[in-house]
Amino acid sequence: MKYYILFGPPGAGKGTHAGAISEKYNLKHLSTGELLRNEIAAGTELGKQAKDLIEAGSLVPDEVVEGMIESAFETIKGYDGFLLDGFPRTLAQAEALDSILLKKNEQVTAVISIMIPDELIRQRIAHRAQIEGRADDAKEETINHRISTYHAQTEPLIDFYKKVGKYHEVLAVADTIEENRASVMKLVDSINN
Ligand code: ADP
């Protein structure tokens, strides 16, 4: 099985490009943000716990997302692998992922990193706020907190995966989704060939 990580700051376009990658390589797209938003919409206990943290732009506890990912690995069948979107987001989550996979005699295949500068994060999120109406996209304060959380807690993963030779990055700063998608797909194809 393949275990790809789709990495990048908030608003980089992970969710936007995940569909094309997962379709081409028969991967199950797993977005922890989307799974959490589904829990909130369904009004579950987990959703209630996650709601305030997400709307403040903070991360939910590592154990929560680790549990979601592990159970998805166990229950979802019929794919050649998984495309993890928004997970791992902390070093602890990256280490947990390694041990979850080790128990299955598997390992992370590669990290596909979609990179954009901070100014573009703000523009993309402001644009998305008008289209998707996500609560965590609406407030400037929340967006700033998500950006600083990314730099403090998530960015260290770049070195973590570089050290094991699994980190692959593409700069997605073109004006159109199509141009950025072409660059992302070129990178993914190069990893697979
Ligand atoms: P974005 O890429 O714009 O940050 P996501 O949908 O990936 O959007 O995440 C939305 C929010 O869900 C995050 O800001 C965080 O609060 C929560 N979340 C998602 N994935 C994780 C994770 N792996 N660990 C902790 N919190 C997470």
XYZ file of C-alpha atoms and ligand atoms in Angstrom:
220
model
C 0.000 0.000 0.000
C 1.047 3.573 -0.703
C 0.850 6.177 2.057
C 1.273 9.666 0.641
C 1.239 12.816 2.735
C -0.131 15.958 1.120
C 1.657 18.701 3.000
C 1.532 22.506 2.969
C 0.358 25.608 4.812
C -3.363 26.357 5.200
C -4.804 27.589 1.925
C -2.007 26.092 -0.204
C -4.514 24.068 -2.217
C -4.167 20.612 -0.651
C -7.905 19.948 -0.816
C -8.125 21.488 -4.286
C -5.565 19.144 -5.832
C -6.233 16.028 -3.740
C -9.022 14.794 -6.016
C -6.883 14.647 -9.149
C -4.028 12.856 -7.362
C -6.211 10.315 -5.593
C -8.177 9.519 -8.760
C -5.100 9.017 -10.909
C -3.384 6.720 -8.398
C -6.479 5.046 -6.870
C -5.820 6.488 -3.424
C -8.365 7.178 -0.693
C -8.254 10.910 0.109
C -8.349 11.418 3.884
C -8.588 15.019 5.080
C -8.498 15.342 8.852
C -9.991 18.866 8.571
C -12.905 17.482 6.558
C -13.400 14.540 8.934
C -13.474 16.990 11.850
C -15.963 19.284 10.085
C -18.195 16.240 9.467
C -18.097 15.433 13.201
C -19.084 19.029 13.992
C -21.947 18.930 11.477
C -23.175 15.626 12.926
C -23.073 17.093 16.442
C -20.992 14.255 17.900
C -19.119 14.520 21.200
C -15.833 14.642 19.284
C -17.221 17.418 17.087
C -18.265 19.444 20.115
C -14.766 19.167 21.556
C -13.127 20.133 18.259
C -15.385 23.058 17.292
C -13.974 25.813 19.524
C -10.362 24.797 18.851
C -10.880 24.851 15.080
C -12.716 28.167 15.164
C -9.854 29.672 17.180
C -7.355 28.403 14.599
C -5.730 25.992 17.076
C -4.978 22.333 16.477
C -7.160 19.616 17.976
C -5.311 17.170 20.276
C -2.928 14.754 18.539
C -4.723 11.664 19.924
C -7.992 12.717 18.281
C -6.628 12.887 14.734
C -4.319 9.892 15.229
C -7.353 7.805 16.234
C -9.320 8.950 13.177
C -6.468 8.074 10.833
C -5.751 4.690 12.371
C -9.371 3.624 12.210
C -9.641 4.812 8.587
C -6.633 2.615 7.695
C -8.391 -0.366 9.256
C -11.841 0.140 7.795
C -11.378 1.582 4.301
C -10.635 -1.034 1.634
C -10.430 -1.186 -2.126
C -7.696 1.379 -2.787
C -4.005 1.156 -3.663
C -3.233 3.494 -0.787
C -4.094 6.671 1.073
C -3.542 10.366 0.445
C -3.299 12.038 3.848
C -4.326 15.686 3.661
C -3.660 17.846 6.719
C -2.119 14.989 8.702
C 0.440 14.822 10.255
C 0.612 18.429 11.473
C 2.923 18.022 14.479
C 6.100 16.009 15.101
C 4.170 13.872 17.591
C 1.633 13.036 14.884
C 4.415 12.192 12.422
C 5.954 9.812 14.959
C 2.553 8.299 15.733
C 1.968 7.767 12.002
C 5.301 5.947 11.717
C 4.356 3.602 14.541
C 0.819 3.010 13.243
C 2.332 2.057 9.869
C 5.148 0.015 11.386
C 2.562 -2.213 13.110
C 1.169 -2.921 9.637
C 4.649 -3.461 8.192
C 4.190 -0.343 6.103
C 5.805 3.099 5.875
C 5.224 6.596 4.515
C 5.777 6.467 0.755
C 6.441 10.162 0.082
C 5.524 13.673 1.144
C 4.057 15.917 -1.556
C 4.462 19.472 -0.334
C 2.480 22.299 -1.903
C 4.190 25.515 -0.890
C 2.997 29.127 -0.974
C 4.228 32.266 0.844
C 2.287 33.751 3.783
C 0.819 36.685 1.793
C -0.752 34.243 -0.619
C -2.158 32.169 2.267
C -4.152 35.227 3.339
C -5.432 35.946 -0.179
C -6.434 32.348 -0.846
C -8.233 31.984 2.483
C -10.061 35.302 1.998
C -11.226 34.051 -1.399
C -12.275 30.649 -0.014
C -14.220 32.332 2.815
C -16.595 33.773 0.212
C -17.107 30.406 -1.487
C -17.144 27.773 1.253
C -18.292 29.775 4.287
C -15.966 27.978 6.727
C -16.062 29.549 10.197
C -12.272 29.296 10.549
C -11.759 31.249 7.303
C -13.878 34.212 8.372
C -11.847 35.996 11.044
C -8.475 37.634 10.499
C -7.404 36.689 14.027
C -8.120 32.997 13.366
C -6.232 33.064 10.071
C -3.204 34.673 11.733
C -3.260 32.035 14.438
C -3.427 29.238 11.861
C -0.441 30.701 10.021
C 1.634 30.978 13.193
C 0.565 27.479 14.280
C 1.719 26.206 10.893
C 5.158 27.814 11.263
C 5.629 26.729 14.876
C 4.211 23.211 14.878
C 3.921 21.944 11.314
C 6.910 23.398 9.477
C 9.419 21.295 11.499
C 8.016 18.264 9.656
C 9.815 19.437 6.524
C 13.186 18.560 8.085
C 11.788 15.393 9.623
C 10.870 14.071 6.161
C 13.904 15.566 4.392
C 16.150 13.533 6.685
C 14.583 10.310 5.440
C 14.612 11.458 1.799
C 10.825 11.524 1.461
C 10.199 15.242 1.059
C 9.169 16.569 -2.382
C 8.098 20.186 -2.809
C 6.350 22.209 -5.496
C 5.747 25.953 -5.458
C 2.073 26.588 -6.291
C 2.039 30.324 -6.899
C 0.526 30.467 -10.391
C -2.696 32.451 -10.861
C -4.902 29.608 -12.003
C -5.828 26.302 -10.348
C -5.086 24.508 -13.639
C -1.494 25.765 -13.814
C -0.852 24.862 -10.192
C -2.480 21.460 -10.662
C -0.202 20.767 -13.641
C 2.872 21.480 -11.468
C 1.554 19.330 -8.634
C 0.747 16.410 -10.958
C 4.171 16.643 -12.583
C 5.777 16.268 -9.171
C 3.536 13.352 -8.184
C 4.199 11.603 -11.508
C 7.948 12.035 -11.007
C 7.718 10.378 -7.589
C 5.823 7.453 -9.096
C 8.199 6.857 -11.982
P -6.381 24.205 6.236
O -5.512 23.410 5.325
O -6.968 25.410 5.609
O -5.697 24.527 7.536
P -7.884 21.864 7.227
O -9.248 21.483 6.753
O -6.761 20.986 6.888
O -7.663 23.339 6.649
O -7.894 22.053 8.825
C -8.840 22.868 9.473
C -8.609 22.807 10.974
O -8.862 21.477 11.465
C -7.195 23.126 11.456
O -6.940 24.517 11.575
C -7.180 22.413 12.818
O -7.889 23.151 13.787
C -7.983 21.142 12.529
N -7.086 20.028 12.096
C -7.041 19.462 10.857
N -6.101 18.508 10.788
C -5.503 18.476 12.010
C -4.423 17.728 12.570
N -3.742 16.803 11.853
N -4.085 17.962 13.866
C -4.739 18.871 14.597
N -5.746 19.635 14.134
C -6.137 19.443 12.856
